mmCIF file of C-alpha atoms in Angstrom:
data_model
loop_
_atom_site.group_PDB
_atom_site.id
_atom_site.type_symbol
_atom_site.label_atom_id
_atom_site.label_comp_id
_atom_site.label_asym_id
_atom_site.label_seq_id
_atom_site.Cartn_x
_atom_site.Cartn_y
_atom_site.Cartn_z
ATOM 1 C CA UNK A 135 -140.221 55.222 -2.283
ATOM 2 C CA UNK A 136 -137.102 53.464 -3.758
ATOM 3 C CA UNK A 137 -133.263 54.438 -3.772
ATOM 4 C CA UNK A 138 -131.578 54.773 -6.904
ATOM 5 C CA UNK A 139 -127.620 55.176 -7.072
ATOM 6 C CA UNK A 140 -125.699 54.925 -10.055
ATOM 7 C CA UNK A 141 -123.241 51.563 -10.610
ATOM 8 C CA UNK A 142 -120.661 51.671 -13.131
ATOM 9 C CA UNK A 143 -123.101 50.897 -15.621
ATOM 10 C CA UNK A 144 -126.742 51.191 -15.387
ATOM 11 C CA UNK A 145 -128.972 52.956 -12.348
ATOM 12 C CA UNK A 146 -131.049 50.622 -10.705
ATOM 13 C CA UNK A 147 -133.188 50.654 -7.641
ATOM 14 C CA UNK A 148 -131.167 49.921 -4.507
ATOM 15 C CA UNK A 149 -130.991 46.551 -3.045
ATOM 16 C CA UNK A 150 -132.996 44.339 -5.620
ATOM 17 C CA UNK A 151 -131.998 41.068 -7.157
ATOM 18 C CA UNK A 152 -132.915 42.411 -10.547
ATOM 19 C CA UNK A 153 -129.787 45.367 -10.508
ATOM 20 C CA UNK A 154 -127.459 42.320 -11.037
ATOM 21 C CA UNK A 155 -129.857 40.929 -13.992
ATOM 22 C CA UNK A 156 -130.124 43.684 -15.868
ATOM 23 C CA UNK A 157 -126.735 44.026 -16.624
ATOM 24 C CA UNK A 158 -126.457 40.157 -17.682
ATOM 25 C CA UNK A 159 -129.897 41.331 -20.025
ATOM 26 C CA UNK A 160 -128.334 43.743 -21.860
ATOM 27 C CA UNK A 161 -125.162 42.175 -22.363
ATOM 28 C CA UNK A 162 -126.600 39.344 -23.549
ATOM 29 C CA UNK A 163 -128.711 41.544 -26.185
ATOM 30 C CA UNK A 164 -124.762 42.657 -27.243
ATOM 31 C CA UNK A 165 -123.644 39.390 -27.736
ATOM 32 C CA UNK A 166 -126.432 38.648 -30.303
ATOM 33 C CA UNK A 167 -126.650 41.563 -32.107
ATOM 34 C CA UNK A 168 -122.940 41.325 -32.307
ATOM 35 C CA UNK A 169 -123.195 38.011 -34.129
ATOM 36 C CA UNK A 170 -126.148 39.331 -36.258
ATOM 37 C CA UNK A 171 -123.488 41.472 -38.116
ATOM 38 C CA UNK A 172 -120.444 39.539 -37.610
ATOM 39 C CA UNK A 173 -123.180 36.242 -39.181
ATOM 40 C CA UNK A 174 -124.103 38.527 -41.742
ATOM 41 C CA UNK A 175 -120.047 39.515 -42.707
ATOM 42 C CA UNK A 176 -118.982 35.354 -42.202
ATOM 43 C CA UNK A 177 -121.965 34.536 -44.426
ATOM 44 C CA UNK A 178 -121.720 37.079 -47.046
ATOM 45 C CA UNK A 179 -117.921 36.756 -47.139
ATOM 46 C CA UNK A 180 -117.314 32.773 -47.437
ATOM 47 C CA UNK A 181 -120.775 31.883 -48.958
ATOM 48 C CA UNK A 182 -122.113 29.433 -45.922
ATOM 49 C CA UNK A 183 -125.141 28.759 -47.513
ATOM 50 C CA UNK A 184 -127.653 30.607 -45.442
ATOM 51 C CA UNK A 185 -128.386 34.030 -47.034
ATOM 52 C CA UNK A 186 -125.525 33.606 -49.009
ATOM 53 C CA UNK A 187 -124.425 30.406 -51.498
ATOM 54 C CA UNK A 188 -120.322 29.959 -52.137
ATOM 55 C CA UNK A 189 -121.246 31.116 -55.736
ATOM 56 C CA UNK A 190 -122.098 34.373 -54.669
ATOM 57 C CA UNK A 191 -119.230 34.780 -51.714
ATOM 58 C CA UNK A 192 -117.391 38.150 -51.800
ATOM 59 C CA UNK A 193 -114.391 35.314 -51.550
ATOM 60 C CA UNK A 194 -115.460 33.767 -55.046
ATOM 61 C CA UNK A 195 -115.966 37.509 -56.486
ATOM 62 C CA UNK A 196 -119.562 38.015 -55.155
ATOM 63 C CA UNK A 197 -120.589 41.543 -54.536
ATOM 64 C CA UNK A 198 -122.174 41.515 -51.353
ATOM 65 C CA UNK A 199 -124.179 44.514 -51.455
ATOM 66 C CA UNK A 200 -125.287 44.376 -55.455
ATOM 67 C CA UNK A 201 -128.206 42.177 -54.799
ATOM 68 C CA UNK A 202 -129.455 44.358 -52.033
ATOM 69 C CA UNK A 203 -128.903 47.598 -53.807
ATOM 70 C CA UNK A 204 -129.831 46.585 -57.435
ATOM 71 C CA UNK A 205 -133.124 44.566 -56.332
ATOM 72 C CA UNK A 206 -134.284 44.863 -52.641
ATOM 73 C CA UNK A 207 -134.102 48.700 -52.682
ATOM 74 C CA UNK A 208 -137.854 50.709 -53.243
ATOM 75 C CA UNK A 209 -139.112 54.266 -52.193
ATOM 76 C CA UNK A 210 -137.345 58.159 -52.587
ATOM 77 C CA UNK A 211 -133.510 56.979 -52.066
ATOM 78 C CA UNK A 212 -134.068 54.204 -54.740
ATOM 79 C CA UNK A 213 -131.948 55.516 -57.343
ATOM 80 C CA UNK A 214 -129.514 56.544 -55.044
ATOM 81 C CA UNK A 215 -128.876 53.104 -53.546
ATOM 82 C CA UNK A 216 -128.940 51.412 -57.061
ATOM 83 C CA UNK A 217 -126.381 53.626 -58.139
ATOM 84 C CA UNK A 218 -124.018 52.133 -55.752
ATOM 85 C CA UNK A 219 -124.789 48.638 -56.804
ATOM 86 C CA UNK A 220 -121.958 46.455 -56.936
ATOM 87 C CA UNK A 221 -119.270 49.154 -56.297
ATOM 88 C CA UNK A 222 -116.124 47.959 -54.532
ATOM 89 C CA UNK A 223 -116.475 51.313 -52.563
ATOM 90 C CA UNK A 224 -119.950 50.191 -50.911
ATOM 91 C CA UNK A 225 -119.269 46.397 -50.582
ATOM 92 C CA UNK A 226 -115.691 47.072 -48.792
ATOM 93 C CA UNK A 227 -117.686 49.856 -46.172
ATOM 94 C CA UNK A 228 -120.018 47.585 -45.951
ATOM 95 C CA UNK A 229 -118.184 44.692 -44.870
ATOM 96 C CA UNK A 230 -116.083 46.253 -42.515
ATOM 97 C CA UNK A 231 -118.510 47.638 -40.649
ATOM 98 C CA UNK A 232 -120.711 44.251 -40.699
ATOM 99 C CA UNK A 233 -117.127 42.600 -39.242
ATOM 100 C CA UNK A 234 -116.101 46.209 -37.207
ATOM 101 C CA UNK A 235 -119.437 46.704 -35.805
ATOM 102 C CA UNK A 236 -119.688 42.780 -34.933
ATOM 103 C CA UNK A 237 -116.736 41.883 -33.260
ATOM 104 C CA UNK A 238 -116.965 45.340 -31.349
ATOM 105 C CA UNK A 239 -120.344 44.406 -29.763
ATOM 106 C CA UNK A 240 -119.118 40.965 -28.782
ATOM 107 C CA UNK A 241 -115.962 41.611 -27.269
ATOM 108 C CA UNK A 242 -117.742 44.853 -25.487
ATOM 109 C CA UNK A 243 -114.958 47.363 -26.532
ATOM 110 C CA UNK A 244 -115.416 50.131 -29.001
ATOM 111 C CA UNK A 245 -119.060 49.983 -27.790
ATOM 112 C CA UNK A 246 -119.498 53.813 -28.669
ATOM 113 C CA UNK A 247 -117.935 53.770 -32.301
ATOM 114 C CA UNK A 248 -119.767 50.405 -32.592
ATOM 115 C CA UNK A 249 -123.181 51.746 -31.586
ATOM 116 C CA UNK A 250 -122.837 54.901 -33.855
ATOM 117 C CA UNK A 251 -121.612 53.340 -37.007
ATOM 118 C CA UNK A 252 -124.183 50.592 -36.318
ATOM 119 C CA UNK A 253 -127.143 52.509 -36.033
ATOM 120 C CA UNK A 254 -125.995 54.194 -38.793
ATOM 121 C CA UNK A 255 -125.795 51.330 -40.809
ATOM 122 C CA UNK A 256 -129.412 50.266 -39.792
ATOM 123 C CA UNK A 257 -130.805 53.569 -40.182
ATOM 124 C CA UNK A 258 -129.335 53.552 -44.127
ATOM 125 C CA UNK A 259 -131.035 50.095 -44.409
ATOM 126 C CA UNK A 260 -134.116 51.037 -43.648
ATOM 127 C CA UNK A 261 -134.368 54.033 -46.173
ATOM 128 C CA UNK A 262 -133.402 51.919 -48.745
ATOM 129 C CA UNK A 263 -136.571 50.173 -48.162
ATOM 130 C CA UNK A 264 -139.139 52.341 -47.943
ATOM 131 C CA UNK A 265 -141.737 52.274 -46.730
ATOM 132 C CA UNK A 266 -141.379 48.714 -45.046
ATOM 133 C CA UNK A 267 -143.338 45.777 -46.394
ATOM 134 C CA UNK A 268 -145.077 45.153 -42.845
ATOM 135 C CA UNK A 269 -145.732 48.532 -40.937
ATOM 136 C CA UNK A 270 -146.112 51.913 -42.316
ATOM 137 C CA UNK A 271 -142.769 52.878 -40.910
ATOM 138 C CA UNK A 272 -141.265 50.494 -38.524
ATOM 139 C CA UNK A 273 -139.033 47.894 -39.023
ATOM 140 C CA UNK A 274 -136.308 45.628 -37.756
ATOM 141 C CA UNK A 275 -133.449 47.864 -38.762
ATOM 142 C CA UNK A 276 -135.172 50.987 -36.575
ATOM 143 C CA UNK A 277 -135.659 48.687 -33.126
ATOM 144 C CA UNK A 278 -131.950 47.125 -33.774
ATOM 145 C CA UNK A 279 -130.393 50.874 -33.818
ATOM 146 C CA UNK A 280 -132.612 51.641 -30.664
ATOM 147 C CA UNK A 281 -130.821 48.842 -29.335
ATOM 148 C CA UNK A 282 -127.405 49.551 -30.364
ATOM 149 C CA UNK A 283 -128.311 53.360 -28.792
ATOM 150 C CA UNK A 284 -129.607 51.459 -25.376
ATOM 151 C CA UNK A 285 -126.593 49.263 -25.068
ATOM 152 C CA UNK A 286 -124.281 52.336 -25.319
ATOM 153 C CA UNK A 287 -125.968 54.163 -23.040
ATOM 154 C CA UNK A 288 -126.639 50.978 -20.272
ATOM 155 C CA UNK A 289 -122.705 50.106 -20.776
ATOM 156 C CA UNK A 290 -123.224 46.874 -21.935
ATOM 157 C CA UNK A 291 -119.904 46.427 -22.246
ATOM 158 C CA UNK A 292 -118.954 46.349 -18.977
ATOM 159 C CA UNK A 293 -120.668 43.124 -18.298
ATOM 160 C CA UNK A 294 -119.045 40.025 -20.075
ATOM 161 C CA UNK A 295 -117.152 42.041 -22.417
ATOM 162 C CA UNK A 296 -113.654 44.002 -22.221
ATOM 163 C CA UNK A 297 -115.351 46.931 -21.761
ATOM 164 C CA UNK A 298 -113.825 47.643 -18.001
ATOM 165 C CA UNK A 299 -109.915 46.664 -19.288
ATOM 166 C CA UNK A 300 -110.244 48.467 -22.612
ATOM 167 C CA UNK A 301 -111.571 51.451 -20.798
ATOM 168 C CA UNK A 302 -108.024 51.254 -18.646
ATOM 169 C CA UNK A 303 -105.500 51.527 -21.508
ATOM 170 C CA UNK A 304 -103.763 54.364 -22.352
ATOM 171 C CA UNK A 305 -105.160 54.748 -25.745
ATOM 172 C CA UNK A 306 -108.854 55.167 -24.210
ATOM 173 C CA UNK A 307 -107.719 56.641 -21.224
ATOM 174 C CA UNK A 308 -106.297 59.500 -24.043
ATOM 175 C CA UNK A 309 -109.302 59.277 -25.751
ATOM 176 C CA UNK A 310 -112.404 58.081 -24.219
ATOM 177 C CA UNK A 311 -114.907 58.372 -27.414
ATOM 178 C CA UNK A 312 -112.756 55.154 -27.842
ATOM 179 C CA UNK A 313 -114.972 53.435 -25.177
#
């Protein structure tokens, strides 16, 4: 029979080499979903060449979601996604929550806004695909928002991140869905 206690972030059986590691796991799995989106919002915004040429850079006058929603979208929510093509509403929302969401997951603060918002974002993804090319319902998008849910809940932040400080200031201490 193993102990359990609960650390400041994560329960873990008592006394085991792997308590320490599993922090460092999951705040590693921040730090790269966090540059996923903030990639994504560099790419999209200053055209690096990768999914995104300079021509098409939000910074040249690209729309960064009118590809997306005028081509890549298929299934029920189609039309409603194609609608949006192109709209300055859906390309600024998007972008700040590819940059919000991003930075929030790498500098561990926020982690609660940034995991709700995120999966959020991921969840809307997916249904503008469906169903997905490769599974009959299961995609990337799905297991990244079980992530972001899973780093929330672990307090992934805690561990190289400003989770700990940012949890201390007065604004969070006021209101801790800030966290």
């Amino acid at each position: 029979m193993t102990t359990s206690y609960q650390t400041d972030h994560i329960a873990t059986p008592h006394n085991t080499p792997a308590r320490g590691l599993v922090a460092y796991v999951w705040a590693g799995l921040r730090i790269a979903l966090g540059w996923v989106f903030l990639w994504a919002f560099l790419d999209k915004t200053f055209g690096l060449g990768f999914a995104t040429e300079r021509e098409g850079a939000w910074l040249e006058g690209g729309s960064p979601t009118e590809g997306f929603l005028a081509f890549g979208t298929k299934g029920p929510f189609a039309d409603f996604y194609q609608g949006m093509a192109g709209s300055a509403f859906a390309d600024w929302l998007f972008m700040i929550g590819l940059a919000g969401i991003g930075a929030a997951l790498i500098l561990g603060i926020g982690m609660r806004i940034a995991a709700a918002a995120g999966a959020l974002l991921l969840v809307l993804m997916w249904t503008a695909a469906l169903p997905p090319e490769n599974n009959p319902f299961m995609d990337d998008h799905l297991v990244y928002a079980g992530l972001l849910i899973g780093l929330a809940l672990a307090r992934a932040e805690n561990t190289l991140g400003f989770g700990k400080a940012w949890g201390r200031t007065a604004l969070v201490t006021k209101n801790p869905w800030l966290k």
